[in-house]
Amino acid sequence: MASLARRPPLLVPAVARHTATVIFIHGLGDTGHGWASAVEQWRRRQRLDEVKFILPHAPSIPITANWGMKMPGWYDIFAIDGSAEALRRNEDEAGILTSQAYFHDLIQKEIDSGIPADRIVIGGFSQGGAMGLFSGLTAKCKLAGIIALSSYLLLSLKFAELVPKPEFNKETPIFMAHGDADPVVNYKLGTMTRDLLKEMGYNVKFETYPGMGHSACLEELDLIEDFLTERLPKVADKSEQKSEL
């Protein structure tokens, strides 16, 4: 897995001065382009003009649940029947940890470019949401926020062993959302993740969408925009501040 060829992420530059970054990760079989329209939706009210969006592309890997055929994926999936038991059984730990290292590297590159860790949000949808949640909570820097849509906690049976000590993101706000009719990542798995994280002391907000399957909706996207605006407020221009003094 470590030698996988990766395409550079799709970058959506900040409209104004770049002061914050969102890394948003797509799900199984998709690409970063699949969430470009969501970025447009989040920026339409011009509240996130200082935010650069990074939309990574997963490498093409064999997926066991897809009869071993290759498709874009962050880790292998052995069964897709929506059950918590299937998704937690025989997890692709090597693939998960390889992708985790990739996302931690993306975070570090933003920090190296001058963006403070507490001005970076990571998250995603489905498999991407699972990677965003896992990578965010195991990051060795304090992030602004984490988003996990229609997803679940990876390696949950040994998660406590994998978080850094001290835990930099114990209090980092986590936004989770899930449709209660999801046939791919069962709603129960989402609520189990919420409950497990809360029991461990994490700061989780969880939204339920009645009747929604394995997808996102406009109401959900609006709440994410609110979450991003709250976590990544605009930085007042210093020259304007000085002129007011």
Short mmCIF file of N, CA and C in Angstrom, two decimals, residues 19-175:
data_model
loop_
_atom_site.label_atom_id
_atom_site.label_comp_id
_atom_site.label_asym_id
_atom_site.label_seq_id
_atom_site.Cartn_x
_atom_site.Cartn_y
_atom_site.Cartn_z
N THR A 19 -6.35 31.79 4.84
CA THR A 19 -6.05 31.71 6.27
C THR A 19 -6.49 30.39 6.90
N ALA A 20 -7.17 29.54 6.14
CA ALA A 20 -7.69 28.29 6.69
C ALA A 20 -7.81 27.25 5.58
N THR A 21 -7.84 25.98 5.97
CA THR A 21 -7.92 24.88 5.00
C THR A 21 -8.90 23.82 5.45
N VAL A 22 -9.68 23.31 4.51
CA VAL A 22 -10.55 22.16 4.75
C VAL A 22 -10.09 21.02 3.84
N ILE A 23 -9.82 19.87 4.45
CA ILE A 23 -9.49 18.65 3.70
C ILE A 23 -10.75 17.79 3.74
N PHE A 24 -11.39 17.60 2.58
CA PHE A 24 -12.64 16.83 2.54
C PHE A 24 -12.44 15.60 1.66
N ILE A 25 -12.76 14.43 2.22
CA ILE A 25 -12.38 13.14 1.64
C ILE A 25 -13.60 12.40 1.10
N HIS A 26 -13.53 12.00 -0.15
CA HIS A 26 -14.65 11.30 -0.79
C HIS A 26 -14.76 9.84 -0.32
N GLY A 27 -15.86 9.21 -0.72
CA GLY A 27 -16.12 7.83 -0.36
C GLY A 27 -15.64 6.83 -1.40
N LEU A 28 -15.91 5.57 -1.13
CA LEU A 28 -15.48 4.46 -1.99
C LEU A 28 -16.04 4.62 -3.41
N GLY A 29 -15.16 4.50 -4.39
CA GLY A 29 -15.57 4.54 -5.79
C GLY A 29 -15.72 5.93 -6.38
N ASP A 30 -15.49 6.94 -5.58
CA ASP A 30 -15.64 8.32 -6.02
C ASP A 30 -14.26 8.95 -6.26
N THR A 31 -14.24 10.24 -6.56
CA THR A 31 -13.00 11.00 -6.65
C THR A 31 -13.24 12.34 -5.95
N GLY A 32 -12.19 13.13 -5.81
CA GLY A 32 -12.34 14.45 -5.21
C GLY A 32 -13.33 15.32 -5.98
N HIS A 33 -13.44 15.09 -7.29
CA HIS A 33 -14.36 15.89 -8.10
C HIS A 33 -15.81 15.70 -7.67
N GLY A 34 -16.10 14.57 -7.04
CA GLY A 34 -17.48 14.29 -6.62
C GLY A 34 -18.00 15.25 -5.57
N TRP A 35 -17.08 15.95 -4.88
CA TRP A 35 -17.50 16.89 -3.84
C TRP A 35 -17.22 18.34 -4.21
N ALA A 36 -16.83 18.59 -5.46
CA ALA A 36 -16.55 19.97 -5.89
C ALA A 36 -17.82 20.82 -5.86
N SER A 37 -18.96 20.23 -6.21
CA SER A 37 -20.21 21.01 -6.20
C SER A 37 -20.62 21.35 -4.77
N ALA A 38 -20.29 20.47 -3.81
CA ALA A 38 -20.58 20.77 -2.40
C ALA A 38 -19.75 21.96 -1.94
N VAL A 39 -18.50 22.04 -2.38
CA VAL A 39 -17.65 23.18 -2.03
C VAL A 39 -18.27 24.47 -2.56
N GLU A 40 -18.77 24.43 -3.79
CA GLU A 40 -19.45 25.60 -4.35
C GLU A 40 -20.65 25.99 -3.49
N GLN A 41 -21.39 24.99 -3.02
CA GLN A 41 -22.55 25.22 -2.16
C GLN A 41 -22.11 25.90 -0.86
N TRP A 42 -21.03 25.42 -0.25
CA TRP A 42 -20.55 25.97 1.02
C TRP A 42 -20.04 27.40 0.87
N ARG A 43 -19.57 27.74 -0.32
CA ARG A 43 -18.97 29.07 -0.49
C ARG A 43 -19.93 30.10 -1.09
N ARG A 44 -21.14 29.70 -1.37
CA ARG A 44 -22.03 30.60 -2.11
C ARG A 44 -22.38 31.86 -1.31
N ARG A 45 -22.36 31.78 0.02
CA ARG A 45 -22.71 32.95 0.83
C ARG A 45 -21.47 33.75 1.23
N GLN A 46 -20.34 33.37 0.68
CA GLN A 46 -19.08 34.12 0.83
C GLN A 46 -18.62 34.21 2.29
N ARG A 47 -19.01 33.24 3.09
CA ARG A 47 -18.55 33.21 4.48
C ARG A 47 -17.24 32.44 4.63
N LEU A 48 -16.85 31.73 3.57
CA LEU A 48 -15.66 30.89 3.64
C LEU A 48 -14.64 31.30 2.58
N ASP A 49 -14.59 32.60 2.28
CA ASP A 49 -13.70 33.09 1.23
C ASP A 49 -12.21 32.90 1.55
N GLU A 50 -11.88 32.78 2.84
CA GLU A 50 -10.47 32.64 3.22
C GLU A 50 -10.03 31.18 3.29
N VAL A 51 -10.94 30.27 2.94
CA VAL A 51 -10.67 28.83 3.08
C VAL A 51 -10.25 28.20 1.75
N LYS A 52 -9.15 27.49 1.78
CA LYS A 52 -8.77 26.63 0.66
C LYS A 52 -9.33 25.24 0.92
N PHE A 53 -9.91 24.62 -0.10
CA PHE A 53 -10.42 23.26 0.03
C PHE A 53 -9.50 22.29 -0.70
N ILE A 54 -9.14 21.22 -0.02
CA ILE A 54 -8.34 20.15 -0.61
C ILE A 54 -9.25 18.93 -0.73
N LEU A 55 -9.42 18.44 -1.96
CA LEU A 55 -10.28 17.28 -2.24
C LEU A 55 -9.40 16.16 -2.79
N PRO A 56 -8.90 15.28 -1.93
CA PRO A 56 -7.98 14.23 -2.38
C PRO A 56 -8.67 13.18 -3.24
N HIS A 57 -7.86 12.50 -4.06
CA HIS A 57 -8.34 11.37 -4.87
C HIS A 57 -7.76 10.08 -4.31
N ALA A 58 -8.61 9.10 -4.02
CA ALA A 58 -8.12 7.81 -3.52
C ALA A 58 -7.43 7.04 -4.65
N PRO A 59 -6.41 6.26 -4.32
CA PRO A 59 -5.79 5.39 -5.33
C PRO A 59 -6.74 4.26 -5.70
N SER A 60 -6.54 3.67 -6.85
CA SER A 60 -7.36 2.54 -7.28
C SER A 60 -6.79 1.26 -6.67
N ILE A 61 -7.60 0.59 -5.86
CA ILE A 61 -7.14 -0.64 -5.18
C ILE A 61 -8.19 -1.74 -5.34
N PRO A 62 -7.79 -3.01 -5.23
CA PRO A 62 -8.77 -4.10 -5.27
C PRO A 62 -9.68 -4.04 -4.04
N ILE A 63 -10.98 -4.15 -4.26
CA ILE A 63 -11.95 -4.13 -3.17
C ILE A 63 -12.60 -5.51 -3.08
N THR A 64 -12.36 -6.18 -1.97
CA THR A 64 -12.84 -7.56 -1.80
C THR A 64 -14.35 -7.64 -1.98
N ALA A 65 -15.09 -6.68 -1.41
CA ALA A 65 -16.55 -6.71 -1.52
C ALA A 65 -17.03 -6.47 -2.95
N ASN A 66 -16.13 -6.02 -3.82
CA ASN A 66 -16.45 -5.79 -5.23
C ASN A 66 -15.80 -6.87 -6.09
N TRP A 67 -15.72 -8.08 -5.52
CA TRP A 67 -15.14 -9.24 -6.20
C TRP A 67 -13.68 -9.00 -6.60
N GLY A 68 -13.00 -8.18 -5.82
CA GLY A 68 -11.58 -7.94 -6.06
C GLY A 68 -11.28 -6.97 -7.18
N MET A 69 -12.32 -6.38 -7.78
CA MET A 69 -12.09 -5.41 -8.85
C MET A 69 -11.55 -4.12 -8.25
N LYS A 70 -10.73 -3.43 -9.03
CA LYS A 70 -10.13 -2.19 -8.55
C LYS A 70 -11.10 -1.03 -8.67
N MET A 71 -11.06 -0.18 -7.67
CA MET A 71 -11.83 1.05 -7.69
C MET A 71 -11.19 2.01 -6.70
N PRO A 72 -11.48 3.31 -6.80
CA PRO A 72 -10.89 4.25 -5.85
C PRO A 72 -11.32 3.92 -4.42
N GLY A 73 -10.34 3.72 -3.54
CA GLY A 73 -10.65 3.38 -2.15
C GLY A 73 -9.51 3.76 -1.22
N TRP A 74 -9.86 4.11 -0.01
CA TRP A 74 -8.85 4.47 1.00
C TRP A 74 -8.38 3.26 1.78
N TYR A 75 -9.18 2.19 1.74
CA TYR A 75 -8.82 0.91 2.35
C TYR A 75 -9.77 -0.14 1.81
N ASP A 76 -9.41 -1.41 1.96
CA ASP A 76 -10.25 -2.49 1.44
C ASP A 76 -11.50 -2.66 2.31
N ILE A 77 -12.57 -3.06 1.68
CA ILE A 77 -13.83 -3.39 2.35
C ILE A 77 -14.12 -4.85 2.05
N PHE A 78 -14.36 -5.63 3.10
CA PHE A 78 -14.57 -7.06 2.90
C PHE A 78 -16.02 -7.44 2.69
N ALA A 79 -16.94 -6.61 3.18
CA ALA A 79 -18.37 -6.88 2.99
C ALA A 79 -19.12 -5.56 3.07
N ILE A 80 -20.11 -5.41 2.21
CA ILE A 80 -20.97 -4.22 2.26
C ILE A 80 -22.41 -4.71 2.39
N ASP A 81 -22.85 -4.87 3.62
CA ASP A 81 -24.25 -5.23 3.84
C ASP A 81 -24.90 -4.31 4.86
N GLY A 82 -24.16 -3.22 5.20
CA GLY A 82 -24.72 -2.23 6.10
C GLY A 82 -24.60 -2.53 7.57
N SER A 83 -24.16 -3.73 7.91
CA SER A 83 -24.14 -4.10 9.33
C SER A 83 -22.87 -3.65 10.02
N ALA A 84 -23.01 -3.37 11.31
CA ALA A 84 -21.85 -3.00 12.11
C ALA A 84 -20.86 -4.15 12.17
N GLU A 85 -21.39 -5.37 12.27
CA GLU A 85 -20.52 -6.53 12.41
C GLU A 85 -19.64 -6.73 11.18
N ALA A 86 -20.24 -6.55 9.99
CA ALA A 86 -19.48 -6.76 8.75
C ALA A 86 -18.39 -5.72 8.58
N LEU A 87 -18.71 -4.45 8.89
CA LEU A 87 -17.74 -3.39 8.69
C LEU A 87 -16.62 -3.41 9.74
N ARG A 88 -16.91 -3.95 10.92
CA ARG A 88 -15.90 -3.99 11.97
C ARG A 88 -15.08 -5.28 11.93
N ARG A 89 -15.54 -6.27 11.17
CA ARG A 89 -14.85 -7.56 11.11
C ARG A 89 -13.76 -7.51 10.03
N ASN A 90 -12.61 -8.01 10.35
CA ASN A 90 -11.50 -8.11 9.38
C ASN A 90 -11.22 -6.77 8.70
N GLU A 91 -11.08 -5.71 9.49
CA GLU A 91 -10.78 -4.41 8.91
C GLU A 91 -9.39 -4.41 8.29
N ASP A 92 -9.24 -3.65 7.22
CA ASP A 92 -7.97 -3.53 6.51
C ASP A 92 -7.06 -2.56 7.26
N GLU A 93 -6.48 -3.02 8.36
CA GLU A 93 -5.70 -2.13 9.21
C GLU A 93 -4.52 -1.52 8.46
N ALA A 94 -3.83 -2.32 7.65
CA ALA A 94 -2.67 -1.80 6.91
C ALA A 94 -3.10 -0.68 5.97
N GLY A 95 -4.20 -0.89 5.25
CA GLY A 95 -4.68 0.14 4.33
C GLY A 95 -5.14 1.39 5.06
N ILE A 96 -5.81 1.20 6.19
CA ILE A 96 -6.28 2.34 6.99
C ILE A 96 -5.10 3.17 7.47
N LEU A 97 -4.07 2.51 7.98
CA LEU A 97 -2.91 3.22 8.52
C LEU A 97 -2.09 3.91 7.42
N THR A 98 -2.07 3.31 6.22
CA THR A 98 -1.39 3.95 5.09
C THR A 98 -2.11 5.24 4.71
N SER A 99 -3.45 5.18 4.63
CA SER A 99 -4.22 6.39 4.31
C SER A 99 -4.12 7.41 5.43
N GLN A 100 -4.11 6.95 6.67
CA GLN A 100 -3.94 7.86 7.80
C GLN A 100 -2.65 8.65 7.66
N ALA A 101 -1.57 7.96 7.31
CA ALA A 101 -0.27 8.64 7.15
C ALA A 101 -0.35 9.68 6.03
N TYR A 102 -1.07 9.36 4.96
CA TYR A 102 -1.24 10.30 3.84
C TYR A 102 -1.97 11.56 4.29
N PHE A 103 -3.05 11.40 5.06
CA PHE A 103 -3.81 12.56 5.51
C PHE A 103 -3.05 13.37 6.56
N HIS A 104 -2.31 12.70 7.41
CA HIS A 104 -1.47 13.43 8.35
C HIS A 104 -0.41 14.25 7.60
N ASP A 105 0.07 13.70 6.49
CA ASP A 105 1.05 14.44 5.68
C ASP A 105 0.41 15.66 5.03
N LEU A 106 -0.83 15.51 4.54
CA LEU A 106 -1.54 16.67 3.97
C LEU A 106 -1.71 17.76 5.02
N ILE A 107 -2.07 17.37 6.23
CA ILE A 107 -2.21 18.34 7.33
C ILE A 107 -0.88 19.04 7.58
N GLN A 108 0.20 18.25 7.66
CA GLN A 108 1.51 18.82 7.96
C GLN A 108 1.96 19.78 6.86
N LYS A 109 1.66 19.46 5.61
CA LYS A 109 2.05 20.35 4.51
C LYS A 109 1.34 21.71 4.62
N GLU A 110 0.08 21.69 5.06
CA GLU A 110 -0.64 22.95 5.27
C GLU A 110 0.00 23.75 6.40
N ILE A 111 0.36 23.06 7.47
CA ILE A 111 1.03 23.73 8.60
C ILE A 111 2.37 24.31 8.15
N ASP A 112 3.11 23.53 7.37
CA ASP A 112 4.41 23.99 6.87
C ASP A 112 4.27 25.21 5.96
N SER A 113 3.11 25.33 5.30
CA SER A 113 2.89 26.45 4.39
C SER A 113 2.42 27.71 5.13
N GLY A 114 2.21 27.57 6.45
CA GLY A 114 1.84 28.74 7.24
C GLY A 114 0.43 28.76 7.80
N ILE A 115 -0.35 27.71 7.55
CA ILE A 115 -1.70 27.64 8.10
C ILE A 115 -1.65 26.95 9.46
N PRO A 116 -2.07 27.62 10.53
CA PRO A 116 -2.04 26.99 11.85
C PRO A 116 -2.94 25.75 11.90
N ALA A 117 -2.56 24.76 12.68
CA ALA A 117 -3.35 23.53 12.79
C ALA A 117 -4.78 23.84 13.24
N ASP A 118 -4.95 24.85 14.11
CA ASP A 118 -6.28 25.17 14.59
C ASP A 118 -7.10 26.00 13.59
N ARG A 119 -6.58 26.09 12.35
CA ARG A 119 -7.33 26.67 11.23
C ARG A 119 -7.50 25.62 10.13
N ILE A 120 -7.44 24.34 10.52
CA ILE A 120 -7.58 23.23 9.57
C ILE A 120 -8.71 22.32 10.05
N VAL A 121 -9.62 21.99 9.13
CA VAL A 121 -10.69 21.02 9.39
C VAL A 121 -10.49 19.85 8.44
N ILE A 122 -10.67 18.63 8.96
CA ILE A 122 -10.61 17.44 8.11
C ILE A 122 -11.92 16.68 8.26
N GLY A 123 -12.37 16.07 7.17
CA GLY A 123 -13.61 15.30 7.23
C GLY A 123 -13.91 14.65 5.90
N GLY A 124 -15.09 14.05 5.81
CA GLY A 124 -15.45 13.40 4.57
C GLY A 124 -16.75 12.65 4.67
N PHE A 125 -17.02 11.90 3.61
CA PHE A 125 -18.27 11.15 3.47
C PHE A 125 -17.97 9.66 3.36
N SER A 126 -18.75 8.84 4.07
CA SER A 126 -18.66 7.39 4.01
C SER A 126 -17.25 6.92 4.36
N GLN A 127 -16.58 6.21 3.46
CA GLN A 127 -15.22 5.77 3.74
C GLN A 127 -14.32 6.97 4.00
N GLY A 128 -14.57 8.06 3.29
CA GLY A 128 -13.80 9.28 3.51
C GLY A 128 -14.08 9.91 4.86
N GLY A 129 -15.34 9.83 5.31
CA GLY A 129 -15.68 10.33 6.63
C GLY A 129 -15.02 9.50 7.72
N ALA A 130 -14.98 8.19 7.50
CA ALA A 130 -14.31 7.31 8.45
C ALA A 130 -12.82 7.64 8.55
N MET A 131 -12.20 7.90 7.40
CA MET A 131 -10.78 8.27 7.40
C MET A 131 -10.57 9.64 8.01
N GLY A 132 -11.49 10.58 7.75
CA GLY A 132 -11.36 11.92 8.32
C GLY A 132 -11.47 11.88 9.84
N LEU A 133 -12.43 11.10 10.33
CA LEU A 133 -12.62 10.97 11.77
C LEU A 133 -11.40 10.33 12.42
N PHE A 134 -10.95 9.22 11.85
CA PHE A 134 -9.81 8.49 12.40
C PHE A 134 -8.53 9.33 12.33
N SER A 135 -8.28 9.93 11.16
CA SER A 135 -7.05 10.72 10.99
C SER A 135 -7.08 11.97 11.85
N GLY A 136 -8.25 12.60 11.96
CA GLY A 136 -8.34 13.80 12.78
C GLY A 136 -8.10 13.53 14.25
N LEU A 137 -8.74 12.49 14.78
CA LEU A 137 -8.60 12.19 16.20
C LEU A 137 -7.23 11.66 16.57
N THR A 138 -6.50 11.13 15.59
CA THR A 138 -5.16 10.60 15.87
C THR A 138 -4.05 11.57 15.45
N ALA A 139 -4.44 12.77 15.00
CA ALA A 139 -3.44 13.76 14.60
C ALA A 139 -2.67 14.26 15.82
N LYS A 140 -1.40 14.59 15.60
CA LYS A 140 -0.55 15.06 16.70
C LYS A 140 -0.49 16.58 16.71
N CYS A 141 -1.63 17.19 16.43
CA CYS A 141 -1.78 18.64 16.50
C CYS A 141 -3.25 18.93 16.71
N LYS A 142 -3.54 20.08 17.30
CA LYS A 142 -4.92 20.45 17.62
C LYS A 142 -5.59 21.06 16.40
N LEU A 143 -6.60 20.37 15.86
CA LEU A 143 -7.31 20.83 14.67
C LEU A 143 -8.52 21.68 15.05
N ALA A 144 -9.08 22.38 14.03
CA ALA A 144 -10.24 23.24 14.27
C ALA A 144 -11.53 22.44 14.37
N GLY A 145 -11.62 21.33 13.63
CA GLY A 145 -12.84 20.55 13.63
C GLY A 145 -12.71 19.31 12.78
N ILE A 146 -13.68 18.40 12.94
CA ILE A 146 -13.71 17.13 12.21
C ILE A 146 -15.15 16.90 11.75
N ILE A 147 -15.30 16.42 10.50
CA ILE A 147 -16.62 16.14 9.93
C ILE A 147 -16.67 14.68 9.51
N ALA A 148 -17.73 13.98 9.91
CA ALA A 148 -17.89 12.57 9.52
C ALA A 148 -19.33 12.33 9.09
N LEU A 149 -19.54 12.21 7.78
CA LEU A 149 -20.88 12.03 7.22
C LEU A 149 -21.10 10.58 6.81
N SER A 150 -22.21 10.01 7.25
CA SER A 150 -22.57 8.64 6.88
C SER A 150 -21.39 7.69 7.06
N SER A 151 -20.77 7.77 8.22
CA SER A 151 -19.54 7.01 8.43
C SER A 151 -19.46 6.44 9.83
N TYR A 152 -18.27 5.98 10.21
CA TYR A 152 -18.13 5.25 11.46
C TYR A 152 -16.67 5.29 11.91
N LEU A 153 -16.42 4.84 13.14
CA LEU A 153 -15.07 4.87 13.69
C LEU A 153 -14.30 3.62 13.27
N LEU A 154 -13.18 3.85 12.60
CA LEU A 154 -12.32 2.75 12.17
C LEU A 154 -11.52 2.18 13.35
N LEU A 155 -11.23 0.89 13.25
CA LEU A 155 -10.41 0.20 14.25
C LEU A 155 -10.90 0.51 15.66
N SER A 156 -12.22 0.52 15.83
CA SER A 156 -12.82 0.94 17.10
C SER A 156 -12.43 0.03 18.26
N LEU A 157 -12.16 -1.23 17.97
CA LEU A 157 -11.84 -2.17 19.04
C LEU A 157 -10.47 -1.91 19.66
N LYS A 158 -9.61 -1.19 18.92
CA LYS A 158 -8.29 -0.88 19.46
C LYS A 158 -7.98 0.61 19.35
N PHE A 159 -9.02 1.42 19.14
CA PHE A 159 -8.83 2.84 18.88
C PHE A 159 -8.07 3.53 20.01
N ALA A 160 -8.41 3.20 21.26
CA ALA A 160 -7.79 3.86 22.41
C ALA A 160 -6.27 3.70 22.40
N GLU A 161 -5.78 2.60 21.80
CA GLU A 161 -4.34 2.37 21.74
C GLU A 161 -3.67 3.20 20.65
N LEU A 162 -4.46 3.72 19.72
CA LEU A 162 -3.90 4.38 18.53
C LEU A 162 -3.87 5.90 18.63
N VAL A 163 -4.59 6.47 19.59
CA VAL A 163 -4.58 7.93 19.72
C VAL A 163 -3.29 8.37 20.42
N PRO A 164 -2.76 9.54 20.05
CA PRO A 164 -1.51 10.01 20.66
C PRO A 164 -1.73 10.38 22.12
N LYS A 165 -0.67 10.35 22.86
CA LYS A 165 -0.70 10.79 24.25
C LYS A 165 0.27 11.96 24.39
N PRO A 166 -0.17 13.17 24.80
CA PRO A 166 -1.57 13.49 25.12
C PRO A 166 -2.44 13.53 23.87
N GLU A 167 -3.75 13.50 24.06
CA GLU A 167 -4.69 13.56 22.94
C GLU A 167 -4.93 15.03 22.57
N PHE A 168 -4.43 15.42 21.43
CA PHE A 168 -4.53 16.81 21.00
C PHE A 168 -5.96 17.20 20.65
N ASN A 169 -6.78 16.23 20.22
CA ASN A 169 -8.11 16.56 19.71
C ASN A 169 -9.25 16.01 20.57
N LYS A 170 -8.98 15.87 21.86
CA LYS A 170 -10.00 15.37 22.79
C LYS A 170 -11.21 16.30 22.82
N GLU A 171 -10.97 17.61 22.71
CA GLU A 171 -12.07 18.57 22.79
C GLU A 171 -12.44 19.18 21.43
N THR A 172 -11.81 18.72 20.36
CA THR A 172 -12.09 19.26 19.03
C THR A 172 -13.54 18.95 18.63
N PRO A 173 -14.31 19.94 18.20
CA PRO A 173 -15.70 19.69 17.80
C PRO A 173 -15.78 18.72 16.61
N ILE A 174 -16.66 17.74 16.75
CA ILE A 174 -16.88 16.74 15.71
C ILE A 174 -18.33 16.86 15.24
N PHE A 175 -18.52 17.05 13.93
CA PHE A 175 -19.87 17.09 13.36
C PHE A 175 -20.12 15.78 12.63
#
